[in-house]
C-alpha atoms as an extended CHARMM CRD file, in Angstrom:
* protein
*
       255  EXT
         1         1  UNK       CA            109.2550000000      117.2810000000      -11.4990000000  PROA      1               0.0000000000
         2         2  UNK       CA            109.0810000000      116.9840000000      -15.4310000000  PROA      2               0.0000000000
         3         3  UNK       CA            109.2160000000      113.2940000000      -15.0230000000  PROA      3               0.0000000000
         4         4  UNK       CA            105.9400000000      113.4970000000      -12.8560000000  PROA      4               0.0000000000
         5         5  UNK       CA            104.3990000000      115.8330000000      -14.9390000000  PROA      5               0.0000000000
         6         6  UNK       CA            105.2030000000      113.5940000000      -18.3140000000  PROA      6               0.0000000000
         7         7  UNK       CA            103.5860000000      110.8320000000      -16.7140000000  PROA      7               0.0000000000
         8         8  UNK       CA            100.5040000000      112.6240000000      -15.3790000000  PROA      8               0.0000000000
         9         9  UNK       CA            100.0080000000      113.8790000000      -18.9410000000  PROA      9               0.0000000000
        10        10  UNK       CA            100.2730000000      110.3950000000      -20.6630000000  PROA      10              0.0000000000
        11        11  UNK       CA             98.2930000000      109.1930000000      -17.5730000000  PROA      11              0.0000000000
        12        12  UNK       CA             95.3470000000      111.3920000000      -18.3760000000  PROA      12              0.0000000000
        13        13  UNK       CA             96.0740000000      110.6790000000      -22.2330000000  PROA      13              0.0000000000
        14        14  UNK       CA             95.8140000000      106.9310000000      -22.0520000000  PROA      14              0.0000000000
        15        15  UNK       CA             92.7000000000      108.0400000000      -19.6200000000  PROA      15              0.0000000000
        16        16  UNK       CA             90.7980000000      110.0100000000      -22.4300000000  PROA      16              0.0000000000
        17        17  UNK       CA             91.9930000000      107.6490000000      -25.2010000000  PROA      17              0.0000000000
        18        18  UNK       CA             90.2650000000      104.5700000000      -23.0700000000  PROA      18              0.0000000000
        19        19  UNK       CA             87.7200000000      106.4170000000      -22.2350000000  PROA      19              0.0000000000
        20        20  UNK       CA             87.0150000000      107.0050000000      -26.1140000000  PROA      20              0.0000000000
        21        21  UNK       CA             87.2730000000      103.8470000000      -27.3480000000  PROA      21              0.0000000000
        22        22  UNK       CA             84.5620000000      102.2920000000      -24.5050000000  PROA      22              0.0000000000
        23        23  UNK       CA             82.4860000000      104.8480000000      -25.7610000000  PROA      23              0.0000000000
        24        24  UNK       CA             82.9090000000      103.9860000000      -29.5120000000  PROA      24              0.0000000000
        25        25  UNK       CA             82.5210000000      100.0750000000      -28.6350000000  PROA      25              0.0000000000
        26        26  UNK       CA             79.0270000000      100.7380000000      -26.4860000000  PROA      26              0.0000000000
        27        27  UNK       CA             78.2780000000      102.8570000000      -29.6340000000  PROA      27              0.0000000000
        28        28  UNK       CA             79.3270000000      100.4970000000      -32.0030000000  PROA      28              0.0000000000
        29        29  UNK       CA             77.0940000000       97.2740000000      -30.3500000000  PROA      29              0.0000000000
        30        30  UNK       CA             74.2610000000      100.1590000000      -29.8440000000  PROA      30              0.0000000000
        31        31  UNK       CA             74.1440000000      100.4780000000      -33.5650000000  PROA      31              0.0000000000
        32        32  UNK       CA             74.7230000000       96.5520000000      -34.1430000000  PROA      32              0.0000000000
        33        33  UNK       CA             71.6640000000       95.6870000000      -31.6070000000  PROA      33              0.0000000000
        34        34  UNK       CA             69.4650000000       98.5080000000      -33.6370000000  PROA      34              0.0000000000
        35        35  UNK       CA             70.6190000000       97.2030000000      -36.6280000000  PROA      35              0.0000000000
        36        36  UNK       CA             69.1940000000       93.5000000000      -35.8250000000  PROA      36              0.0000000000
        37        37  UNK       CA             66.4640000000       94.7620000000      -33.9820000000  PROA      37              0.0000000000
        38        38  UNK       CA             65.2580000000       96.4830000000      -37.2630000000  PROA      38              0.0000000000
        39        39  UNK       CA             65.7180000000       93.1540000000      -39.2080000000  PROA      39              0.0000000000
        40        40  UNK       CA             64.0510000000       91.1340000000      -36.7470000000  PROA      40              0.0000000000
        41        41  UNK       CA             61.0400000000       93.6050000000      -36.8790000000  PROA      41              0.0000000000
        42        42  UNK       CA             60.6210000000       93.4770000000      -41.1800000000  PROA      42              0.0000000000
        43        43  UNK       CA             61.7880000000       90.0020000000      -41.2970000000  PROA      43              0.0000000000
        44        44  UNK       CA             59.1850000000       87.9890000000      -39.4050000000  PROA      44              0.0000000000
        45        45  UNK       CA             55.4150000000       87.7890000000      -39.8620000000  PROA      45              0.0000000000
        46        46  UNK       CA             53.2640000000       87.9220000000      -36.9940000000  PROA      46              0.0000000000
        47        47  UNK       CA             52.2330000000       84.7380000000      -35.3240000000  PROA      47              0.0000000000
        48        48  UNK       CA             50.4170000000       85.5420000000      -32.2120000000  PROA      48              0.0000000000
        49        49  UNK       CA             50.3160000000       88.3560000000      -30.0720000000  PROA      49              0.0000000000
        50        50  UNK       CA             51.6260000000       89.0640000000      -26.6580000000  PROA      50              0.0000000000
        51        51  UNK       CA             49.1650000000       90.5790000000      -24.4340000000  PROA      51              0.0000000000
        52        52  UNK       CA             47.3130000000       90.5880000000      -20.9520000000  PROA      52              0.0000000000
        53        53  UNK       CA             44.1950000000       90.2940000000      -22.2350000000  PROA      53              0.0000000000
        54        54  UNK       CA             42.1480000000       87.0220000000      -22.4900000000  PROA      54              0.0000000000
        55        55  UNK       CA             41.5960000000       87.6540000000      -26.6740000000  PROA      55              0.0000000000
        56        56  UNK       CA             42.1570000000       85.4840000000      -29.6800000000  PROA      56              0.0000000000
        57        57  UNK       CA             41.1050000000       85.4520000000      -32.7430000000  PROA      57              0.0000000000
        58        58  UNK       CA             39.2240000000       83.0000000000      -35.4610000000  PROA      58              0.0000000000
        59        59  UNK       CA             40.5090000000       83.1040000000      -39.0490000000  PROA      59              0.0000000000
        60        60  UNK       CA             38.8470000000       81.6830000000      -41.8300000000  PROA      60              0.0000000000
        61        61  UNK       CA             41.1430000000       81.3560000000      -45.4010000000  PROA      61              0.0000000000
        62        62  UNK       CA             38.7000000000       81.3140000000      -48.2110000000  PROA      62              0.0000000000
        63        63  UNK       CA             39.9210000000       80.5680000000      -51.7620000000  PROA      63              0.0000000000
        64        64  UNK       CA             38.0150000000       77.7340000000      -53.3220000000  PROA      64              0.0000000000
        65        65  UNK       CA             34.1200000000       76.5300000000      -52.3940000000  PROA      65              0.0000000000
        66        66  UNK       CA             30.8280000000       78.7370000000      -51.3390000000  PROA      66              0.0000000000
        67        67  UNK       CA             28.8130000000       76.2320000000      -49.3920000000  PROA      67              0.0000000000
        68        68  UNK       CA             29.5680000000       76.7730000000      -46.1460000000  PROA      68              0.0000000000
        69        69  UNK       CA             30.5040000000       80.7260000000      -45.8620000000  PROA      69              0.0000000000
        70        70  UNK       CA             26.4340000000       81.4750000000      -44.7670000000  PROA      70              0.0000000000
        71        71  UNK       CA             26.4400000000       78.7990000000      -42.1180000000  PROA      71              0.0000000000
        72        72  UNK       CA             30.0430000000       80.2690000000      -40.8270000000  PROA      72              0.0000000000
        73        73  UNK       CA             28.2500000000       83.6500000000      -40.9700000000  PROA      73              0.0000000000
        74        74  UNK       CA             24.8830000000       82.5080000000      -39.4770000000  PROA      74              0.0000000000
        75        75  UNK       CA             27.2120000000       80.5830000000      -36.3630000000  PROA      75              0.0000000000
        76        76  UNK       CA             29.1670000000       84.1840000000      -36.0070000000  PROA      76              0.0000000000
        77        77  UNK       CA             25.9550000000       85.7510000000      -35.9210000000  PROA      77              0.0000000000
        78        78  UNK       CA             24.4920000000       83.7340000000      -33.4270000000  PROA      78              0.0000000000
        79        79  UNK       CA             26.9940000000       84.2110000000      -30.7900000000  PROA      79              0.0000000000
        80        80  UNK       CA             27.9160000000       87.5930000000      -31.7360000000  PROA      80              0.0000000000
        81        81  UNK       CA             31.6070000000       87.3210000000      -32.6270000000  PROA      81              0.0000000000
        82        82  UNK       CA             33.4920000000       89.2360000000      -35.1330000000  PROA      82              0.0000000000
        83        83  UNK       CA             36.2030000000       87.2560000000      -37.4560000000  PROA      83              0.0000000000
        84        84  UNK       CA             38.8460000000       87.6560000000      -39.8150000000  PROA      84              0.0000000000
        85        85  UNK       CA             38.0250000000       86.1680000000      -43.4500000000  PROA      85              0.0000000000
        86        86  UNK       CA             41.1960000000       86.0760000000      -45.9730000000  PROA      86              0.0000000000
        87        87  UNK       CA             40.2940000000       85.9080000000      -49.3330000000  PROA      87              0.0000000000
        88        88  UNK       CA             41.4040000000       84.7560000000      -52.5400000000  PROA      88              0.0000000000
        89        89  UNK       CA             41.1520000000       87.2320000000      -55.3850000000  PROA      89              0.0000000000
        90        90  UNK       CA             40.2370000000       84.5850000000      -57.9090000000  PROA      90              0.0000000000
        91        91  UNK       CA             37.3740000000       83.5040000000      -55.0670000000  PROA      91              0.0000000000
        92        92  UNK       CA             36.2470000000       87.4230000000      -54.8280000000  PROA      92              0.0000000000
        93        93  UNK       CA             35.6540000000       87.5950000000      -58.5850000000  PROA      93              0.0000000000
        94        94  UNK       CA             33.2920000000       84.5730000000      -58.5160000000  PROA      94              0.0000000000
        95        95  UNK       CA             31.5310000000       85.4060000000      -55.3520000000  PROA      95              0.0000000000
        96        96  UNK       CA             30.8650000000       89.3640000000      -54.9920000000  PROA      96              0.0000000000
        97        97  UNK       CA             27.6400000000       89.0810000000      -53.6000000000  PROA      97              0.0000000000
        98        98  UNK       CA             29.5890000000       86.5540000000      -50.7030000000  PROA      98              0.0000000000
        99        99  UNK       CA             32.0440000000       89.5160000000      -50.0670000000  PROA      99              0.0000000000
       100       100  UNK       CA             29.2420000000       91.4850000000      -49.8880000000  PROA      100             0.0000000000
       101       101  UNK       CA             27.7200000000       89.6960000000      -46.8710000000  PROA      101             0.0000000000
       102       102  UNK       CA             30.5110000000       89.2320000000      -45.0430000000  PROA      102             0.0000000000
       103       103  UNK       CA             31.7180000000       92.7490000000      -45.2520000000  PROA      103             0.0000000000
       104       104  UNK       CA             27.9380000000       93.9390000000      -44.1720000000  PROA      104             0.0000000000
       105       105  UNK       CA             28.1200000000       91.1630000000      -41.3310000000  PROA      105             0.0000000000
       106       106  UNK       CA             30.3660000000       93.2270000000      -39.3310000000  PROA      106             0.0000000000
       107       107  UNK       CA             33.4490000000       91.0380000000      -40.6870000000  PROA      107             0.0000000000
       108       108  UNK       CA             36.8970000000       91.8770000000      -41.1920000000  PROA      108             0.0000000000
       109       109  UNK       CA             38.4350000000       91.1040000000      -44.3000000000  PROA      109             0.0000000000
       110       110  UNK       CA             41.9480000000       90.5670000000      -45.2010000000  PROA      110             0.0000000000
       111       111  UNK       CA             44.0360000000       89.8630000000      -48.5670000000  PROA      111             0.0000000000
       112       112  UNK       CA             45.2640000000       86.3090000000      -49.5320000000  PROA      112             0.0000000000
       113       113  UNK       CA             47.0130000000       86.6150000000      -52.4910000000  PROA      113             0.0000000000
       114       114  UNK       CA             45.8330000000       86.9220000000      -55.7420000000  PROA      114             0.0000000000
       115       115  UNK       CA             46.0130000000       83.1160000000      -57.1050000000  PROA      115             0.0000000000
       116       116  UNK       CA             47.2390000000       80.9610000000      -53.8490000000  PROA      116             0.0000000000
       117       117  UNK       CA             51.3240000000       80.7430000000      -55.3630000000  PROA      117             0.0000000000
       118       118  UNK       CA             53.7520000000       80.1380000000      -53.1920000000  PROA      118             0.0000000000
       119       119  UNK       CA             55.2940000000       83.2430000000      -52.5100000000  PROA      119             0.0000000000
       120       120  UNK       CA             58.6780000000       81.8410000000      -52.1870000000  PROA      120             0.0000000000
       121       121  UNK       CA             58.5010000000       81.1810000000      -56.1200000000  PROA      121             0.0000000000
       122       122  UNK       CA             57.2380000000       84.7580000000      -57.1820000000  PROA      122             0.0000000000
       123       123  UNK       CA             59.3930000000       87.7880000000      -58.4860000000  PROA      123             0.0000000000
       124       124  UNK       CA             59.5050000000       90.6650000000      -56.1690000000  PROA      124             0.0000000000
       125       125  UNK       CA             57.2970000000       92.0810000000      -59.1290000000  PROA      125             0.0000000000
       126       126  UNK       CA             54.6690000000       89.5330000000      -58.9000000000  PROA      126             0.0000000000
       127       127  UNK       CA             54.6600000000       89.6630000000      -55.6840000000  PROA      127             0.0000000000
       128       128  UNK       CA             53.2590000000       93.0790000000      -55.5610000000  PROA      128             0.0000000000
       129       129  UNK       CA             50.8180000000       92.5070000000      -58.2840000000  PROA      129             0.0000000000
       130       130  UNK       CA             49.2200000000       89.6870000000      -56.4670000000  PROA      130             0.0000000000
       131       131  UNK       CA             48.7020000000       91.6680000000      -53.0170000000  PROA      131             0.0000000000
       132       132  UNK       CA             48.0660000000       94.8480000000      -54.7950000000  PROA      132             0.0000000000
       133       133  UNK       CA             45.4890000000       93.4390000000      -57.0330000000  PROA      133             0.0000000000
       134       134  UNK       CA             43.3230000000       91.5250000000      -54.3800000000  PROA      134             0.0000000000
       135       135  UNK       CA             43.2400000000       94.8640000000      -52.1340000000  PROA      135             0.0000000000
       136       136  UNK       CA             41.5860000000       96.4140000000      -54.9900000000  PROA      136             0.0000000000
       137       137  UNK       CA             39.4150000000       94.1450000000      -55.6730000000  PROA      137             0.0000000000
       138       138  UNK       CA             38.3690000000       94.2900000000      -51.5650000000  PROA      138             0.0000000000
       139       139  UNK       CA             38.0300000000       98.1220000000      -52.1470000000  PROA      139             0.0000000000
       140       140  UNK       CA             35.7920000000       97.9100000000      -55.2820000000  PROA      140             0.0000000000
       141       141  UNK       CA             33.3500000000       95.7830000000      -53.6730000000  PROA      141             0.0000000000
       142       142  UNK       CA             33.4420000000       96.9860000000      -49.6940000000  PROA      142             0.0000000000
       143       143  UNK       CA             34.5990000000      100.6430000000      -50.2190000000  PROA      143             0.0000000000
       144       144  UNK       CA             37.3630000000       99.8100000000      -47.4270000000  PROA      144             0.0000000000
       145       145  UNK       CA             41.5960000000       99.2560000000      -47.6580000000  PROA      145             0.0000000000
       146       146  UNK       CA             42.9100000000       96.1200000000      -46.0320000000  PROA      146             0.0000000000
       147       147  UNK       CA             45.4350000000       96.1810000000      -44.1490000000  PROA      147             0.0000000000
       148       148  UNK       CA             46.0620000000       92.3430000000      -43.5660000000  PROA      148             0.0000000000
       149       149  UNK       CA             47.9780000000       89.9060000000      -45.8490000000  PROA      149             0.0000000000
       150       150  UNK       CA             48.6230000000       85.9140000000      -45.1430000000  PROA      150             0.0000000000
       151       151  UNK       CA             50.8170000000       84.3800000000      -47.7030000000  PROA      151             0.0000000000
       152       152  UNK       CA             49.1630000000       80.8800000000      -49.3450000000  PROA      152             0.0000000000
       153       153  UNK       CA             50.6330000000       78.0040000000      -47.6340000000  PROA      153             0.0000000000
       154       154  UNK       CA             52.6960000000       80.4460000000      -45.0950000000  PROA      154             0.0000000000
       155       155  UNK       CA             54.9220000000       80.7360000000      -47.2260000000  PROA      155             0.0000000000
       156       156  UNK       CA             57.3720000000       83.9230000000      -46.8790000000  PROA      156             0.0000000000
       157       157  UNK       CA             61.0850000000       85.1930000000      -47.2670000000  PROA      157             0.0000000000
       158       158  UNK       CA             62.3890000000       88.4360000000      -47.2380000000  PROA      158             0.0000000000
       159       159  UNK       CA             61.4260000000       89.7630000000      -50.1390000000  PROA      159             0.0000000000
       160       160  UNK       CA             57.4190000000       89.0640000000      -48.8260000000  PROA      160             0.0000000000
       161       161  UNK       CA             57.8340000000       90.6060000000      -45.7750000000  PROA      161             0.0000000000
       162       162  UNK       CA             59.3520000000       93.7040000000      -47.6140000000  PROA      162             0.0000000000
       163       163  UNK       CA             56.6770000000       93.5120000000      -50.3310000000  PROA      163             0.0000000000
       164       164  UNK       CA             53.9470000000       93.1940000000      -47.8090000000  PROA      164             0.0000000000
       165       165  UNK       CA             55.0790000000       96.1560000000      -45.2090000000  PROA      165             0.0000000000
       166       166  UNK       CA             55.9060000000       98.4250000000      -48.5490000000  PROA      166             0.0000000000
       167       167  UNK       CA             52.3960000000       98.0390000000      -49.3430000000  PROA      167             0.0000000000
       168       168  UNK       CA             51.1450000000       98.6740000000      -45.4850000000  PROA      168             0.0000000000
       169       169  UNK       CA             49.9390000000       95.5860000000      -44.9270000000  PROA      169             0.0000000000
       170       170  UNK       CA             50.7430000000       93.3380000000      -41.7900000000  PROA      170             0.0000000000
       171       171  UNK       CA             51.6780000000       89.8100000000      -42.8400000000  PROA      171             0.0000000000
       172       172  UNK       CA             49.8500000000       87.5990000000      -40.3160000000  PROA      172             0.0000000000
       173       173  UNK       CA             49.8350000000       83.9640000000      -40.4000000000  PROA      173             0.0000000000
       174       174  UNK       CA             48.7900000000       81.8720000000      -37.4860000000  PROA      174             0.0000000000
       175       175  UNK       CA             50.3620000000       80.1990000000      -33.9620000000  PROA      175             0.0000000000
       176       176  UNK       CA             47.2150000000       77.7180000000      -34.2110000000  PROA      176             0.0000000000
       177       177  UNK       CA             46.5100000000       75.0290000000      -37.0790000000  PROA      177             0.0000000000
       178       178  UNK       CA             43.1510000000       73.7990000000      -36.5150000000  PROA      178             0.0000000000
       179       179  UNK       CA             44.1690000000       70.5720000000      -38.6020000000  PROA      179             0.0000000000
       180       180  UNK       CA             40.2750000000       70.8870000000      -40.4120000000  PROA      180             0.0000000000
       181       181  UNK       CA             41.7020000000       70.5270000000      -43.7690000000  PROA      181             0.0000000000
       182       182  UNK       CA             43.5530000000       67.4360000000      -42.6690000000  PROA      182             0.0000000000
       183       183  UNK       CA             39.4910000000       65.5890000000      -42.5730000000  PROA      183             0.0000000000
       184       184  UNK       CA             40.4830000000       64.2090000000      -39.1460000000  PROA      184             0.0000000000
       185       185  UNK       CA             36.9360000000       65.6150000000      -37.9500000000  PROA      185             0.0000000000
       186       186  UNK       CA             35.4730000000       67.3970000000      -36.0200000000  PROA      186             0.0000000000
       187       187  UNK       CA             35.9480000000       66.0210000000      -32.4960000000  PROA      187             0.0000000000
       188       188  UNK       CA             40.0280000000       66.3260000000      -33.5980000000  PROA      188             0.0000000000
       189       189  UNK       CA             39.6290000000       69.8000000000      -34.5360000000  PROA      189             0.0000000000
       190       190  UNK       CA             37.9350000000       70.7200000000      -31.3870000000  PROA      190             0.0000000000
       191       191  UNK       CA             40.1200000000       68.9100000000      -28.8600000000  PROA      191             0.0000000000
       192       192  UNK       CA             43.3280000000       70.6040000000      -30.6580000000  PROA      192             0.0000000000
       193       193  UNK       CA             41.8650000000       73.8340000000      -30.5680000000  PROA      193             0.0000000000
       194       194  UNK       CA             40.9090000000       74.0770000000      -27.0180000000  PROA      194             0.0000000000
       195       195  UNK       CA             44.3310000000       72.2560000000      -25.8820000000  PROA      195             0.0000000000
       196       196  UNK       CA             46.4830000000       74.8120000000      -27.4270000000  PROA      196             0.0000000000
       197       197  UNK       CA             44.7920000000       78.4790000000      -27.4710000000  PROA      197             0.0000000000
       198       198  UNK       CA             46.3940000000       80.8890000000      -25.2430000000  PROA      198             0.0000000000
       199       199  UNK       CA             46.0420000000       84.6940000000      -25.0750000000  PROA      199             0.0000000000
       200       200  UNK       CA             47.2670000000       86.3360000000      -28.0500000000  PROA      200             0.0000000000
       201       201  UNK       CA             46.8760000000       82.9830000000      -30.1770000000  PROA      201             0.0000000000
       202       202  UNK       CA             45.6980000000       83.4750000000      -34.1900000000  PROA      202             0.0000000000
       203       203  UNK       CA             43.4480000000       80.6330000000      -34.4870000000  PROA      203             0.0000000000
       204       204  UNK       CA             43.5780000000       78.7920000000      -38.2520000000  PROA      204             0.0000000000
       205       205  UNK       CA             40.0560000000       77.5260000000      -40.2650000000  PROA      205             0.0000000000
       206       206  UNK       CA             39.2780000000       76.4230000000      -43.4560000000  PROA      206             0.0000000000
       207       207  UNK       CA             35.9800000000       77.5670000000      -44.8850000000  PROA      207             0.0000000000
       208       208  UNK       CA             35.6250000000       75.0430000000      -47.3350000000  PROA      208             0.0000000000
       209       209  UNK       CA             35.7060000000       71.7230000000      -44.8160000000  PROA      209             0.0000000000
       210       210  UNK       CA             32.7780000000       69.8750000000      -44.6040000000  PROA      210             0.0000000000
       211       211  UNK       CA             30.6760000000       70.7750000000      -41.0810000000  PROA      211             0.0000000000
       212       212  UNK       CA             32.9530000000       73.9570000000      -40.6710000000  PROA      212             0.0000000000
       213       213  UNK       CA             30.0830000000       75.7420000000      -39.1710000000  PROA      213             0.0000000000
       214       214  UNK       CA             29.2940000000       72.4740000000      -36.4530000000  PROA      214             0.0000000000
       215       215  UNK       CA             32.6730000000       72.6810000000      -34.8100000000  PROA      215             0.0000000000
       216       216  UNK       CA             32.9170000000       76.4220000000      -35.0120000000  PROA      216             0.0000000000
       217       217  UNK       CA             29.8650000000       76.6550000000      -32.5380000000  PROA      217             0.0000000000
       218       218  UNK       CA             31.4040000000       74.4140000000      -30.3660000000  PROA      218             0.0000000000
       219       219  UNK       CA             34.6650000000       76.0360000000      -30.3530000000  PROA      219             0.0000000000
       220       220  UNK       CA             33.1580000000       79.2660000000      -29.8160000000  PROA      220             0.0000000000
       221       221  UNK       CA             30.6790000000       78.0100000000      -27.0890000000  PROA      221             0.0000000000
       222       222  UNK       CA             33.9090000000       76.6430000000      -24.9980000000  PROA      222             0.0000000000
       223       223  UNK       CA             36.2180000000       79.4970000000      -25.7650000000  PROA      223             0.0000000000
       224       224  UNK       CA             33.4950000000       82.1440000000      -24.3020000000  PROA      224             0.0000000000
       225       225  UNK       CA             32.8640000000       79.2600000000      -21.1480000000  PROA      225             0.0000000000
       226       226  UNK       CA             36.8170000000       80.1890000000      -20.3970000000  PROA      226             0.0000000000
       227       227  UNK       CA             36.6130000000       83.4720000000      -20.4470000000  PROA      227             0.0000000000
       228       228  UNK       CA             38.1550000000       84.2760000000      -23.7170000000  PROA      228             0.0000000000
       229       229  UNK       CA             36.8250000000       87.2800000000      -26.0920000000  PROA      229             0.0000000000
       230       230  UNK       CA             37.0180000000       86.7560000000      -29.4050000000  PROA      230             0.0000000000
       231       231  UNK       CA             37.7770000000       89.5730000000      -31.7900000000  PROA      231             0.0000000000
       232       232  UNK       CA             39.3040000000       90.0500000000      -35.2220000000  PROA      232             0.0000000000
       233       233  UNK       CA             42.8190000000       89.9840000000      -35.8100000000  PROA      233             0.0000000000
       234       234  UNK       CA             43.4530000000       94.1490000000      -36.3330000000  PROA      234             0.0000000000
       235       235  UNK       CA             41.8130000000       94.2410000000      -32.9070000000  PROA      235             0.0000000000
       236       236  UNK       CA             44.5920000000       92.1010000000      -31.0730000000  PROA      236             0.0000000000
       237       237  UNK       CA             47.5610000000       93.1760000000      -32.7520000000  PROA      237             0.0000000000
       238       238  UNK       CA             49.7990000000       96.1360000000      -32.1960000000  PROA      238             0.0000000000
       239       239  UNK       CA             50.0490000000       99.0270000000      -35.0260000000  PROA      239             0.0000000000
       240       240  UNK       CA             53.1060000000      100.5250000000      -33.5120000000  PROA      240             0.0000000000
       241       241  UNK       CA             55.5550000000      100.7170000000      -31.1300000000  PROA      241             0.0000000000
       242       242  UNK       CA             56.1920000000       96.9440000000      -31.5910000000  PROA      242             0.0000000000
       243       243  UNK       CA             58.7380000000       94.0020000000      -32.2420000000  PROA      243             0.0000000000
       244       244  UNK       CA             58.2530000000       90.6230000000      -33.7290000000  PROA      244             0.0000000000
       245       245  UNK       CA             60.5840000000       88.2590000000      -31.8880000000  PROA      245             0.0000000000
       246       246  UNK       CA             62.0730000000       85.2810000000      -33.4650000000  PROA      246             0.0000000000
       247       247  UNK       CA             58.9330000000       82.7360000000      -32.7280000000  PROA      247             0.0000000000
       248       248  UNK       CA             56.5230000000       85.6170000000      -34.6700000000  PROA      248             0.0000000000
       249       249  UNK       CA             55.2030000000       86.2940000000      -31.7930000000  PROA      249             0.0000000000
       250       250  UNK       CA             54.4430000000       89.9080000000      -31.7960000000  PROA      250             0.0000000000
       251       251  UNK       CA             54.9320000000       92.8710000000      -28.6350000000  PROA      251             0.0000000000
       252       252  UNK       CA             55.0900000000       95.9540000000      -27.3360000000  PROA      252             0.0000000000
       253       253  UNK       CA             58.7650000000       97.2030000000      -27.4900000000  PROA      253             0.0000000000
       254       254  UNK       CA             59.2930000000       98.0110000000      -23.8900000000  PROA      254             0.0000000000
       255       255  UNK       CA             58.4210000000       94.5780000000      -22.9500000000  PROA      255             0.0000000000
């Protein structure tokens, strides 16, 4: 009988100590997933955005030239779609008045860096300087915080992504090149835009390419024939309860 009951009690002491340990490991790749999950999340700008809806949105990066922001504004106008305009804080000092318009045109307006460096190249200090300075200057002028910042070039590490969120901005780039700066033309930059938008897709423009406004009509003209709405980028993307997978591609969390 004390043999039995010695090996009942180590039975049911190997039991618990098993039991433990499956517990810790579940625990311990719990914490591991989290761990990543939270990297993944302040490590990756957003590209595009997941969603059912049929949304995109037009961006225009605006850092050197003037000529062709009123004809942008005056296509926008006429089909009555709202963009996203990031500007260049050496741009906003020379053009005030262009700000101006935008902002009063129903526009959103979002931060693009101070003097167009590569972030890649910057101190963590300069880094902050150069978003921090261009939001002010978007405050002076429109009496409104921005909440969006795309890096010059694309270019981001770490440190941007940590620099950017710090400073509550959302680091967006794009999941669509329009290709206008390239001076293939128009007819190029059409055909590539209509091949390749999809719900959720951050559409690329230059404002400073010759016949911007020409192939912006026609872009929007199509999109709308398809069936997509076209809003700014705050409107399509998530402010919380998201992830950022490993393509930038931006969703809910429980999907």
């Amino acid at each position: 009988m004390k043999y039995k009951s010695k090996k009942i009690k180590y039975f049911r002491s190997s039991t618990f100590f098993l039991g433990v340990t499956i517990v810790f490991i579940i625990a311990l790749i719990g914490g591991i997933r989290y761990v990543c999950y939270e990297k993944e999340v302040a490590s990756m700008p957003i590209h595009s955005v997941d969603t059912n809806d049929k949304e995109i949105a037009l961006t225009f990066d605006v850092a050197w030239g003037k000529n062709n922001i009123d004809e942008i504004l005056q296509v926008l106008e006429k089909h009555n779609v709202k963009s996203t305009f990031f500007l260049l804080g050496s741009w906003i000092e020379d053009n005030k008045e262009l700000v101006e318009k935008i902002h009063n045109a129903g526009h959103e307006i979002g931060n693009h860096s101070n003097t167009h460096a590569s972030f890649k190249n910057l101190s963590k200090e300069s880094k902050v300087q150069e978003i921090k300075l261009v939001s002010e200057k978007i405050y002076d002028i429109t009496g409104e915080k921005t909440s969006l910042f795309r890096p010059p070039f694309g270019d981001t590490d770490k440190e941007t992504l940590e620099v950017s969120n710090s400073l509550d901005h959302q680091t967006i780039k794009w999941s669509l090149d329009s290709m206008d700066w390239k001076g293939f033309g128009a007819n190029h930059v059409i055909d590539r835009v209509m091949k390749n938008s999809e719900p959720g897709s951050i559409v690329l423009f230059h404002s400073n390419v010759s016949n911007v406004e020409n192939y912006i009509d026609t872009i929007i003209l199509n999109l709308k024939k398809d069936g997509y709405k076209i809003v700014p980028v705050s409107e399509i993307t998530y402010k919380e309860n998201f992830k950022v997978d490993s393509n930038g591609v931006q969703k809910l969390q429980n999907k």
